[in-house]
Coordinates of C-alpha atoms in Angstrom, one line a residue:
X310 CA -6.0 104.6 -17.9
X311 CA -9.7 104.2 -18.8
X312 CA -11.1 105.6 -22.1
X313 CA -14.5 105.8 -23.9
X314 CA -16.0 107.2 -26.9
X315 CA -19.1 109.4 -26.4
X316 CA -21.8 109.9 -29.2
X317 CA -21.5 113.3 -30.3
X318 CA -23.3 112.8 -33.6
X319 CA -20.2 112.2 -35.5
X320 CA -19.2 108.8 -36.9
X321 CA -16.1 108.4 -34.8
X322 CA -17.4 110.1 -31.7
X323 CA -15.7 112.1 -28.9
X324 CA -12.7 110.6 -27.0
X325 CA -13.3 110.7 -23.2
X326 CA -11.0 110.1 -20.4
X327 CA -12.9 108.1 -17.7
X328 CA -12.1 107.9 -13.9
X329 CA -10.9 104.5 -12.5
X330 CA -14.3 104.0 -10.6
X331 CA -16.3 104.8 -13.8
X332 CA -18.0 107.8 -12.1
X333 CA -16.4 110.8 -14.0
X334 CA -15.3 111.6 -17.5
X335 CA -13.9 114.5 -19.3
X336 CA -13.2 115.2 -23.0
X337 CA -9.6 115.8 -24.0
X338 CA -9.7 117.6 -27.3
X339 CA -6.4 119.3 -26.7
X340 CA -4.7 115.9 -26.9
X341 CA -6.9 113.9 -29.2
X342 CA -10.5 114.1 -30.6
X343 CA -11.1 110.4 -31.2
X344 CA -9.7 107.1 -30.2
X345 CA -8.0 106.4 -33.5
X346 CA -6.3 109.8 -33.4
X347 CA -4.9 108.7 -29.9
X348 CA -3.7 105.4 -31.3
X349 CA -2.0 106.9 -34.3
X350 CA 0.3 108.9 -32.0
X351 CA 0.2 106.6 -28.9
X352 CA 3.8 107.1 -27.8
X353 CA 3.5 111.0 -27.9
X354 CA 0.0 111.3 -26.5
X355 CA -0.1 108.6 -23.8
X356 CA 2.1 110.4 -21.2
X357 CA 0.1 113.4 -21.5
X358 CA -3.2 111.4 -21.0
X359 CA -1.8 109.6 -18.1
X360 CA -1.0 112.8 -16.3
X361 CA -4.6 114.1 -16.8
X362 CA -5.9 110.6 -15.6
X363 CA -4.2 110.9 -12.4
X364 CA -5.6 114.4 -12.0
X365 CA -9.0 113.1 -12.9
X366 CA -8.9 110.4 -10.2
X367 CA -7.8 112.9 -7.7
X368 CA -10.7 115.2 -8.3
X369 CA -8.4 117.9 -9.6
X370 CA -9.9 118.5 -13.1
X371 CA -12.6 120.9 -14.1
X372 CA -15.2 120.4 -16.8
X373 CA -15.7 116.8 -15.8
X374 CA -19.2 115.1 -16.3
X375 CA -20.9 112.1 -14.7
X376 CA -19.9 109.2 -16.6
X377 CA -22.9 107.7 -18.5
X378 CA -22.5 104.3 -20.3
X379 CA -25.6 105.0 -22.3
X380 CA -23.8 107.9 -24.0
X381 CA -21.0 105.6 -25.2
X382 CA -20.3 104.2 -28.7
X383 CA -18.0 101.2 -28.8
X384 CA -14.6 102.7 -28.1
X385 CA -13.7 102.4 -31.6
X386 CA -17.0 102.9 -33.6
X387 CA -15.2 101.6 -36.6
X388 CA -11.7 100.3 -37.0
X389 CA -9.2 99.5 -39.7
X390 CA -8.8 95.8 -38.5
X391 CA -10.9 93.4 -36.4
X392 CA -9.4 89.9 -36.3
X393 CA -11.0 87.4 -33.9
X394 CA -9.3 84.3 -32.8
X395 CA -10.3 81.1 -31.1
X396 CA -7.9 81.0 -28.3
X397 CA -9.8 78.6 -26.1
X398 CA -9.3 75.4 -28.0
X399 CA -11.2 73.3 -25.5
X400 CA -14.2 75.1 -26.9
X401 CA -13.4 74.1 -30.5
X402 CA -12.8 70.6 -29.4
X403 CA -16.2 70.5 -27.7
X404 CA -18.0 71.8 -30.7
X405 CA -16.4 69.2 -32.9
X406 CA -17.0 66.4 -30.4
X407 CA -20.7 67.2 -30.4
X408 CA -20.8 66.3 -34.2
X409 CA -18.5 63.3 -33.9
X410 CA -15.7 65.3 -35.9
X411 CA -12.0 64.8 -35.3
X412 CA -10.1 67.7 -34.4
X413 CA -6.7 68.2 -36.1
X414 CA -3.7 68.2 -33.9
X415 CA -2.5 71.5 -35.4
X416 CA -5.4 73.3 -33.7
X417 CA -3.4 73.1 -30.5
X418 CA -0.3 74.8 -32.1
X419 CA -1.7 77.1 -34.8
X420 CA -4.3 79.6 -33.8
X421 CA -7.6 79.8 -35.6
X422 CA -8.4 83.5 -36.7
X423 CA -11.0 85.2 -39.0
X424 CA -11.1 88.6 -40.2
X425 CA -14.4 90.4 -39.2
X426 CA -16.2 93.4 -40.6
X427 CA -14.9 96.5 -38.8
X428 CA -16.5 99.4 -40.7
X429 CA -19.5 99.7 -38.2
X430 CA -19.5 98.3 -34.7
X431 CA -22.6 98.3 -32.5
X432 CA -22.7 100.6 -29.4
X433 CA -22.6 98.7 -26.1
X434 CA -26.1 99.7 -25.1
X435 CA -27.6 99.7 -28.6
X436 CA -30.1 97.0 -29.8
X437 CA -28.8 94.1 -32.0
X438 CA -30.9 94.3 -35.0
X439 CA -31.2 91.2 -37.1
X440 CA -33.5 90.1 -39.9
X441 CA -34.7 86.6 -38.6
X442 CA -34.8 84.4 -35.6
X443 CA -34.1 81.5 -38.0
X444 CA -30.5 82.5 -38.5
X445 CA -29.6 81.1 -35.0
X446 CA -28.8 84.2 -33.0
X447 CA -26.0 83.8 -30.5
X448 CA -23.7 86.0 -28.4
X449 CA -20.0 85.4 -27.8
X450 CA -18.6 86.9 -24.7
X451 CA -14.9 87.6 -25.2
X452 CA -11.9 89.9 -24.6
X453 CA -10.1 92.0 -27.1
X454 CA -6.7 93.9 -27.4
X455 CA -5.9 97.0 -29.3
X456 CA -2.3 97.4 -30.6
X457 CA -0.2 100.2 -31.9
X458 CA 1.7 99.8 -35.2
X459 CA 2.9 96.2 -35.3
X460 CA 5.7 95.2 -37.7
X461 CA 5.3 92.2 -40.0
X462 CA 6.8 89.1 -38.6
X463 CA 6.9 90.3 -35.0
X464 CA 7.6 87.6 -32.4
X465 CA 5.2 86.9 -29.6
X466 CA 7.7 88.1 -27.1
X467 CA 7.8 91.5 -28.9
X468 CA 4.2 91.5 -29.8
X469 CA 3.2 91.7 -26.0
X470 CA 4.8 95.2 -26.0
X471 CA 2.4 96.4 -28.9
X472 CA -0.8 95.6 -26.7
X473 CA -2.0 99.0 -25.6
X474 CA -5.6 98.6 -24.7
X475 CA -8.2 95.9 -23.6
X476 CA -11.9 95.8 -24.1
X477 CA -14.8 93.2 -23.7
X478 CA -16.5 91.8 -26.8
X479 CA -19.9 90.6 -28.0
X480 CA -19.1 88.9 -31.1
X481 CA -22.6 88.3 -32.5
X482 CA -22.8 85.0 -34.4
X483 CA -25.6 83.5 -36.7
X484 CA -25.2 79.8 -36.1
X485 CA -27.8 78.8 -38.7
X486 CA -25.8 80.5 -41.4
X487 CA -22.3 79.4 -40.4
X488 CA -22.3 75.7 -41.7
X489 CA -23.3 76.8 -45.3
X490 CA -20.6 79.4 -45.4
X491 CA -17.9 77.2 -44.0
X492 CA -18.9 74.6 -46.6
X493 CA -18.0 77.0 -49.4
X494 CA -14.3 77.0 -48.0
X495 CA -14.0 80.7 -47.9
X496 CA -14.9 81.6 -44.3
X497 CA -17.4 83.6 -42.4
X498 CA -19.2 86.6 -43.8
X499 CA -23.0 86.9 -43.6
X500 CA -22.8 84.7 -40.3
X501 CA -20.8 87.3 -38.5
X502 CA -22.8 90.7 -38.4
X503 CA -21.5 93.7 -36.5
X504 CA -19.9 93.1 -33.2
X505 CA -19.9 95.4 -30.1
X506 CA -17.3 96.3 -27.5
X507 CA -17.5 97.4 -23.8
X508 CA -18.2 101.2 -23.0
X509 CA -14.6 101.5 -21.7
X510 CA -11.2 100.4 -22.9
X511 CA -8.4 100.2 -20.5
X512 CA -4.7 100.1 -20.4
X513 CA -3.4 96.7 -19.2
X514 CA -1.9 98.2 -16.0
X515 CA -5.4 98.8 -14.7
X516 CA -5.7 95.1 -14.1
X517 CA -2.6 94.9 -11.7
X518 CA -1.5 91.4 -11.3
X519 CA -4.6 90.1 -13.0
X520 CA -2.7 90.9 -16.4
X521 CA 0.0 88.3 -16.7
X522 CA 1.6 86.4 -19.6
X523 CA -0.7 88.4 -21.9
X524 CA -3.8 87.0 -20.3
X525 CA -6.6 88.5 -18.1
X526 CA -7.0 86.5 -15.1
X527 CA -10.5 87.2 -14.1
X528 CA -14.0 85.8 -14.8
X529 CA -16.0 87.2 -17.7
X530 CA -19.6 87.3 -16.4
X531 CA -22.5 86.7 -18.8
X532 CA -26.3 87.2 -18.0
X533 CA -29.0 86.2 -20.4
X534 CA -32.4 87.7 -19.7
X535 CA -31.1 88.8 -16.3
X536 CA -30.1 85.1 -15.3
X537 CA -26.5 84.2 -14.8
X538 CA -25.3 82.2 -17.9
X539 CA -21.7 81.8 -17.2
X540 CA -18.5 83.3 -15.4
X541 CA -15.6 81.3 -16.9
X542 CA -12.1 82.6 -15.9
X543 CA -10.5 84.3 -18.9
X544 CA -7.0 83.4 -17.7
X545 CA -7.7 79.6 -17.6
X546 CA -7.4 77.3 -20.5
X547 CA -6.4 79.8 -22.9
X548 CA -4.3 77.9 -25.2
X549 CA -3.0 81.0 -27.1
X550 CA -2.3 84.2 -25.2
X551 CA -2.9 87.5 -26.8
X552 CA 0.8 88.1 -27.7
X553 CA 0.8 84.8 -29.6
X554 CA -2.5 85.9 -31.5
X555 CA -1.0 89.3 -32.3
X556 CA 2.1 87.5 -33.7
X557 CA 0.0 85.2 -35.7
X558 CA -2.1 87.9 -37.3
X559 CA 1.0 89.9 -38.1
X560 CA 3.0 86.9 -39.6
X561 CA 2.5 88.0 -43.3
X562 CA 1.3 91.7 -43.0
X563 CA 2.0 94.7 -40.6
X564 CA -0.9 95.7 -38.3
X565 CA -1.9 99.5 -38.2
X566 CA -2.4 101.3 -35.0
X567 CA -5.8 100.6 -33.6
X568 CA -5.9 97.1 -34.9
X569 CA -8.2 94.9 -32.7
X570 CA -7.6 91.2 -31.9
X571 CA -10.2 89.1 -30.0
X572 CA -9.7 86.1 -28.0
X573 CA -12.7 84.1 -29.2
X574 CA -15.3 82.7 -26.9
X575 CA -14.1 82.3 -23.3
X576 CA -14.3 78.7 -22.1
X577 CA -13.1 76.6 -19.3
X578 CA -12.8 72.9 -19.0
X579 CA -14.6 73.2 -15.7
X580 CA -18.1 73.5 -17.0
X581 CA -19.4 74.5 -13.7
X582 CA -18.5 78.0 -14.4
X583 CA -21.0 78.0 -17.3
X584 CA -20.6 79.2 -20.9
X585 CA -19.9 82.2 -22.9
X586 CA -22.2 81.4 -25.8
X587 CA -25.3 79.4 -26.5
X588 CA -23.5 77.2 -28.9
X589 CA -21.3 75.7 -26.3
X590 CA -24.3 75.1 -23.9
X591 CA -26.2 73.4 -26.7
X592 CA -23.1 71.2 -27.5
X593 CA -22.9 70.0 -23.9
X594 CA -26.6 69.2 -24.0
X595 CA -26.1 67.3 -27.2
X596 CA -23.3 65.4 -25.7
X597 CA -25.3 64.5 -22.6
X598 CA -28.7 64.0 -24.0
X599 CA -28.3 63.5 -27.8
X600 CA -29.9 66.8 -28.5
X601 CA -29.8 70.4 -27.5
X602 CA -32.6 71.8 -25.1
X603 CA -31.5 75.4 -25.1
X604 CA -32.8 77.6 -27.9
X605 CA -30.9 80.5 -29.7
X606 CA -31.9 84.0 -28.9
X607 CA -35.3 85.4 -29.8
X608 CA -36.4 89.0 -30.5
X609 CA -36.6 90.7 -27.1
X610 CA -33.9 88.6 -25.4
X611 CA -31.2 90.6 -23.7
X612 CA -27.5 89.7 -23.0
X613 CA -25.3 91.5 -20.5
X614 CA -21.5 91.0 -20.4
X615 CA -19.2 92.5 -17.7
X616 CA -16.1 91.8 -15.8
X617 CA -15.5 92.8 -12.2
X618 CA -12.3 93.2 -9.9
X619 CA -11.8 91.3 -6.7
X620 CA -13.8 94.0 -4.8
X621 CA -16.8 93.7 -7.1
X622 CA -16.3 96.8 -9.1
X623 CA -17.1 96.9 -12.8
X624 CA -13.9 97.3 -14.8
X625 CA -15.0 98.0 -18.4
X626 CA -18.6 98.9 -17.8
X627 CA -21.2 96.6 -19.3
X628 CA -22.3 95.5 -22.8
X629 CA -26.1 95.2 -22.3
X630 CA -28.1 94.7 -25.5
X631 CA -31.4 93.5 -26.7
X632 CA -32.0 91.6 -29.9
X633 CA -34.7 93.2 -32.1
X634 CA -36.1 92.7 -35.5
X635 CA -34.4 94.7 -38.2
X636 CA -36.8 96.7 -40.2
X637 CA -35.4 98.7 -43.3

């Protein structure tokens, strides 16, 4: 299934069922008004939605509208949990190498995860409002999963069954603020403003054989100012799959329905595929030339993040955002 949240003037928006080809959509208030309401009763409501989804794709439903990505909020305009990992350890290794820092061996066996702010996500077509270009504005192109209720201590084998939805992510990062925060030894906060998610969330079965071993085996395509920036394959060089990340997050606490877990920046050892964030490109330049030549984002810059199937069809719709100066 494919699902979206339309902006209806309310904080949590209106749940919409979206056709597989992203052309039609229909509200389903008789089943659920919001995405969180759906997740709270997933086992009960999912079969009802699935039946409607097939009818929508067959053109048998009335009251449909043309699907409009510009009307979408992030599928979850806010969530109870947003935990972002760093599943592509080669990316972490590269960043540390550029500053001549040793990488602990445990990074290959124990996932890195931070808990992000989840009370207000940015809509996928909304501007990214920030206070200063001096903060080192960066995008991070990622994938995220959404779970139902996950018990504490769940194994990675059982965690896979709790993954119900997939989304794309732009995990906005402020690179100039990160070093000072990490030096305090208490993690990210100001350096990680609101993230945004793709217009559409999908069930894993929509990917067919591209969803294997709790990984998405497709390139994630990023354009910066309409120029291709990178298209690394999300299923390649992913050290920790999503089931492992979910198990890690739930080690000491249960996860509530609608919890979101991110992959971290998609990154391949094959650098010819490009990168999924400016920081990685700058690190490669530093290793090659002794200093970076690519600047961080400026006001007016635009980033577009999208994933396509083998036929070239957009799967999630696109995150397409411009960075602008925030004015209170």
